[in-house]
CSV table of C-alpha atoms in Angstrom, one decimal:
chain,number,residue,atom,x,y,z
A,49,UNK,CA,0.1,0.1,0.1
A,50,UNK,CA,1.4,3.4,-1.0
A,51,UNK,CA,0.6,6.5,1.1
A,52,UNK,CA,0.9,9.9,-0.2
A,53,UNK,CA,1.2,13.0,2.1
A,54,UNK,CA,0.2,16.3,0.9
A,55,UNK,CA,0.3,19.7,2.8
A,56,UNK,CA,-3.1,21.6,2.5
A,57,UNK,CA,-2.4,25.1,3.7
A,58,UNK,CA,-4.8,26.8,6.3
A,59,UNK,CA,-6.4,29.8,4.8
A,60,UNK,CA,-8.9,31.8,6.6
A,61,UNK,CA,-10.8,35.1,5.5
A,62,UNK,CA,-10.8,36.7,9.1
A,63,UNK,CA,-8.6,36.0,12.2
A,64,UNK,CA,-9.8,37.8,15.3
A,65,UNK,CA,-7.2,37.8,18.1
A,66,UNK,CA,-8.3,38.8,21.5
A,67,UNK,CA,-6.0,39.8,24.4
A,68,UNK,CA,-3.3,40.4,21.6
A,69,UNK,CA,-1.0,41.4,24.5
A,70,UNK,CA,-0.5,37.8,25.3
A,71,UNK,CA,1.0,36.8,22.0
A,72,UNK,CA,4.6,36.7,20.8
A,73,UNK,CA,5.5,38.5,17.6
A,74,UNK,CA,6.4,35.3,15.9
A,75,UNK,CA,2.7,33.9,16.8
A,76,UNK,CA,1.1,36.9,15.1
A,77,UNK,CA,3.2,36.3,12.2
A,78,UNK,CA,2.2,32.7,11.8
A,79,UNK,CA,-1.3,33.6,12.2
A,80,UNK,CA,-1.1,36.3,9.7
A,81,UNK,CA,0.5,33.8,7.1
A,82,UNK,CA,-3.0,31.8,7.2
A,83,UNK,CA,-5.0,34.9,6.0
A,84,UNK,CA,-6.6,34.7,2.6
A,85,UNK,CA,-4.8,37.2,0.2
A,86,UNK,CA,-8.3,38.4,-1.0
A,87,UNK,CA,-9.5,39.7,2.4
A,88,UNK,CA,-6.2,40.3,4.4
A,89,UNK,CA,-8.4,40.5,7.2
A,90,UNK,CA,-6.9,40.6,11.0
A,91,UNK,CA,-8.6,41.9,13.9
A,92,UNK,CA,-6.6,42.6,16.8
A,93,UNK,CA,-8.4,43.2,20.5
A,94,UNK,CA,-6.5,44.3,23.5
A,95,UNK,CA,-4.1,46.8,25.0
A,96,UNK,CA,-0.5,46.4,24.5
A,97,UNK,CA,0.2,48.6,27.6
A,98,UNK,CA,-1.4,45.8,29.8
A,99,UNK,CA,1.3,43.6,28.8
A,100,UNK,CA,2.7,41.2,31.7
A,101,UNK,CA,4.6,38.4,30.0
A,102,UNK,CA,8.2,38.9,28.8
A,103,UNK,CA,8.7,38.4,25.1
A,104,UNK,CA,5.1,39.1,24.2
A,105,UNK,CA,3.9,41.9,21.8
A,106,UNK,CA,5.0,45.3,23.1
A,107,UNK,CA,4.9,47.4,20.0
A,108,UNK,CA,3.1,46.8,16.7
A,109,UNK,CA,6.2,47.3,14.8
A,110,UNK,CA,7.6,43.9,16.3
A,111,UNK,CA,4.9,42.2,14.6
A,112,UNK,CA,5.6,44.0,11.4
A,113,UNK,CA,2.1,45.7,11.8
A,114,UNK,CA,1.2,49.4,11.2
A,115,UNK,CA,-2.4,51.0,11.2
A,116,UNK,CA,-3.4,54.0,9.2
A,117,UNK,CA,-5.6,56.3,11.5
A,118,UNK,CA,-8.7,55.3,9.7
A,119,UNK,CA,-8.3,51.6,10.4
A,120,UNK,CA,-7.5,52.0,14.1
A,121,UNK,CA,-10.1,52.2,16.8
A,122,UNK,CA,-8.9,53.3,20.2
A,123,UNK,CA,-11.4,53.2,23.0
A,124,UNK,CA,-11.0,56.1,25.6
A,125,UNK,CA,-12.9,54.7,28.5
A,126,UNK,CA,-11.4,51.8,30.4
A,127,UNK,CA,-14.2,49.2,31.3
A,128,UNK,CA,-12.7,46.9,33.6
A,129,UNK,CA,-10.7,49.0,35.9
A,130,UNK,CA,-12.0,50.8,39.1
A,131,UNK,CA,-10.9,54.0,40.6
A,132,UNK,CA,-8.7,52.0,43.1
A,133,UNK,CA,-7.1,50.0,40.5
A,134,UNK,CA,-6.1,53.1,38.5
A,135,UNK,CA,-5.0,55.0,41.6
A,136,UNK,CA,-2.8,52.0,42.4
A,137,UNK,CA,-1.3,52.0,38.9
A,138,UNK,CA,-0.6,55.6,39.3
A,139,UNK,CA,1.1,55.2,42.5
A,140,UNK,CA,3.5,52.7,40.9
A,141,UNK,CA,4.5,55.4,38.5
A,142,UNK,CA,2.6,54.6,35.5
A,143,UNK,CA,0.7,57.5,33.7
A,144,UNK,CA,-2.9,56.8,33.9
A,145,UNK,CA,-5.8,59.0,33.9
A,146,UNK,CA,-8.7,58.4,36.3
A,147,UNK,CA,-11.9,59.5,34.3
A,148,UNK,CA,-14.8,61.2,36.4
A,149,UNK,CA,-17.6,59.0,37.2
A,150,UNK,CA,-15.7,55.7,37.4
A,151,UNK,CA,-16.9,53.1,40.0
A,152,UNK,CA,-14.8,53.2,43.2
A,153,UNK,CA,-14.4,49.4,43.9
């Protein structure tokens, strides 16, 4: 019996990466290689400033990625942080704004 092996490339029309700060630049590049040339559609969700793991994505340039202003959406409001958390971050020396009306918690 003769067996033949063949490689079938993975091709996706869209890849959504949530919590992008947890990915290595090399992982982003591997995922990007699986995107359809017709759509070239990658959606990144997350905040690189919340990075906590060494070696993970710190800047978009590390993943050979850049965005034109009309293709980038930045949320001004932090939905998960409380006033206490943001104050603690400020006390550690990081520049963080504490919006009016944020829950105390």
